[in-house]
Tab-separated table of C-alpha atoms in Angstrom:
chain	number	residue	atom	x	y	z
A	1	MET	CA	80.347	118.654	64.073
A	2	ARG	CA	77.306	120.387	62.705
A	3	ALA	CA	76.196	117.466	60.529
A	4	ARG	CA	75.913	115.016	63.446
A	5	PRO	CA	72.590	116.345	64.837
A	6	ALA	CA	71.150	116.290	61.304
A	7	ALA	CA	72.419	112.743	60.798
A	8	ASP	CA	70.930	111.673	64.146
A	9	LYS	CA	67.601	113.244	63.192
A	10	LEU	CA	67.613	111.407	59.853
A	11	LYS	CA	68.499	108.139	61.575
A	12	ASP	CA	65.601	108.556	64.021
A	13	LEU	CA	63.238	109.355	61.149
A	14	SER	CA	64.426	106.307	59.211
A	15	GLN	CA	64.021	104.015	62.226
A	16	ARG	CA	60.515	105.328	62.914
A	17	HIS	CA	59.602	104.850	59.247
A	18	ASN	CA	60.908	101.258	59.289
A	19	ARG	CA	58.958	100.433	62.478
A	20	GLN	CA	55.747	101.792	60.988
A	21	LEU	CA	56.383	99.992	57.709
A	22	SER	CA	56.985	96.718	59.554
A	23	GLN	CA	53.706	97.141	61.440
A	24	ALA	CA	51.853	97.914	58.204
A	25	VAL	CA	53.315	94.820	56.531
A	26	GLU	CA	52.257	92.674	59.507
A	27	ALA	CA	48.732	94.110	59.303
A	28	LEU	CA	48.551	93.385	55.563
A	29	GLN	CA	49.849	89.856	56.096
A	30	SER	CA	47.181	89.221	58.747
A	31	ARG	CA	44.460	90.712	56.578
A	32	TYR	CA	45.265	88.647	53.472
A	33	ARG	CA	46.623	85.433	55.019
A	34	ASP	CA	43.388	83.521	54.315
A	35	ALA	CA	43.579	84.586	50.656
A	36	GLY	CA	46.943	82.840	50.310
A	37	VAL	CA	48.930	86.075	50.120
A	38	THR	CA	52.391	86.151	51.680
A	39	ILE	CA	53.887	89.529	52.522
A	40	ARG	CA	57.191	89.817	54.374
A	41	PHE	CA	59.206	92.756	55.695
A	42	PHE	CA	62.917	93.002	54.915
A	43	ASP	CA	64.477	95.073	57.699
A	44	ILE	CA	67.103	96.965	55.755
A	45	GLY	CA	67.862	99.197	58.746
A	46	ALA	CA	68.812	96.215	60.905
A	47	LYS	CA	70.876	94.783	58.056
A	48	LEU	CA	72.742	98.088	57.652
A	49	ASP	CA	73.407	98.174	61.412
A	50	TYR	CA	74.813	94.642	61.137
A	51	LEU	CA	77.064	95.646	58.224
A	52	MET	CA	78.290	98.668	60.164
A	53	SER	CA	79.213	96.496	63.141
A	54	LEU	CA	81.179	94.196	60.834
A	55	ALA	CA	82.851	97.181	59.185
A	56	GLU	CA	84.015	98.533	62.531
A	57	LYS	CA	85.677	95.188	63.296
A	58	VAL	CA	87.862	95.518	60.183
A	59	ASP	CA	88.578	99.238	60.666
A	60	TYR	CA	86.313	100.635	57.973
A	61	ASP	CA	85.266	104.224	58.543
A	62	THR	CA	81.651	104.234	59.698
A	63	MET	CA	81.644	107.786	61.079
A	64	HIS	CA	82.928	109.922	58.214
A	65	ASN	CA	81.852	110.162	54.630
A	66	LYS	CA	84.135	109.961	51.647
A	67	HIS	CA	83.767	112.733	49.091
A	68	GLU	CA	86.911	112.249	47.052
A	69	GLY	CA	87.007	109.711	44.277
A	70	TYR	CA	88.887	106.462	44.111
A	71	ILE	CA	91.906	108.106	42.501
A	72	ASP	CA	93.722	110.658	44.620
A	73	LEU	CA	95.603	112.614	41.929
A	74	PRO	CA	97.780	114.669	44.288
A	75	ARG	CA	99.252	111.473	45.695
A	76	VAL	CA	99.511	109.801	42.291
A	77	PHE	CA	101.590	112.681	40.938
A	78	GLY	CA	103.312	113.560	44.221
A	79	PHE	CA	101.900	117.102	44.361
A	80	ALA	CA	102.822	119.228	47.369
A	81	GLY	CA	105.524	116.777	48.398
A	82	ASP	CA	103.059	113.984	49.134
A	83	THR	CA	104.903	110.817	48.171
A	84	ARG	CA	102.698	108.279	49.917
A	85	PRO	CA	101.712	105.392	47.658
A	86	LEU	CA	98.204	105.409	46.277
A	87	ASP	CA	95.797	103.522	48.510
A	88	SER	CA	92.769	102.689	46.385
A	89	SER	CA	91.215	100.394	48.980
A	90	HIS	CA	87.643	101.156	49.817
A	91	ARG	CA	87.363	101.744	53.567
A	92	HIS	CA	84.256	103.879	53.981
A	93	LEU	CA	80.579	103.039	54.107
A	94	PHE	CA	78.939	106.323	53.137
A	95	HIS	CA	79.290	108.943	50.408
A	96	ASP	CA	77.596	111.559	52.578
A	97	GLU	CA	75.552	111.653	55.777
A	98	VAL	CA	72.874	109.280	54.454
A	99	HIS	CA	73.858	107.572	51.201
A	100	PRO	CA	75.732	104.263	51.446
A	101	SER	CA	78.526	103.569	48.986
A	102	GLN	CA	77.894	101.418	45.926
A	103	GLU	CA	79.640	98.508	47.629
A	104	VAL	CA	77.254	98.730	50.581
A	105	HIS	CA	74.311	98.898	48.158
A	106	GLN	CA	75.589	95.737	46.467
A	107	ILE	CA	75.924	93.899	49.787
A	108	LEU	CA	72.428	94.977	50.858
A	109	ALA	CA	71.024	93.846	47.495
A	110	ALA	CA	72.675	90.434	47.943
A	111	HIS	CA	71.147	90.112	51.426
A	112	MET	CA	67.748	91.098	50.041
A	113	THR	CA	68.073	88.488	47.283
A	114	ASP	CA	68.837	85.845	49.918
A	115	PHE	CA	65.825	87.008	51.946
A	116	ILE	CA	63.508	86.708	48.931
A	117	ARG	CA	64.777	83.208	48.151
A	118	GLU	CA	64.412	82.127	51.790
A	119	GLN	CA	60.913	83.580	52.157
A	120	TYR	CA	59.436	82.822	48.763
A	121	GLY	CA	61.650	80.147	47.222
A	122	ARG	CA	63.387	80.140	43.885
A	123	PRO	CA	61.342	80.984	40.808
A	124	ALA	CA	60.267	77.989	38.742
């Protein structure tokens, strides 16, 4: 489990960065409020934590990364006596210790779009 301490260190760094960014956004909002400027902070770290808690409820793998592709050729062709049917379902959240899967990116982008609409309204 060598990667875990590195992953914990990266998580701490990311959380510290997000806290400082949130404080900077609040300071900018206060500074330019009278000028009619609206600046909001989207807490992507909190949103990712929320998605991970949902994923755990439906048995997605939130602890291990997934390096193999969507098609597992040894199982498709029955190599080495493996006759299990192909399971192409996507049940992991990360490609490596830090990078979320494309599905997680899509979900986060949808949440960010909702946030922008809620905070700033729809474009005219």
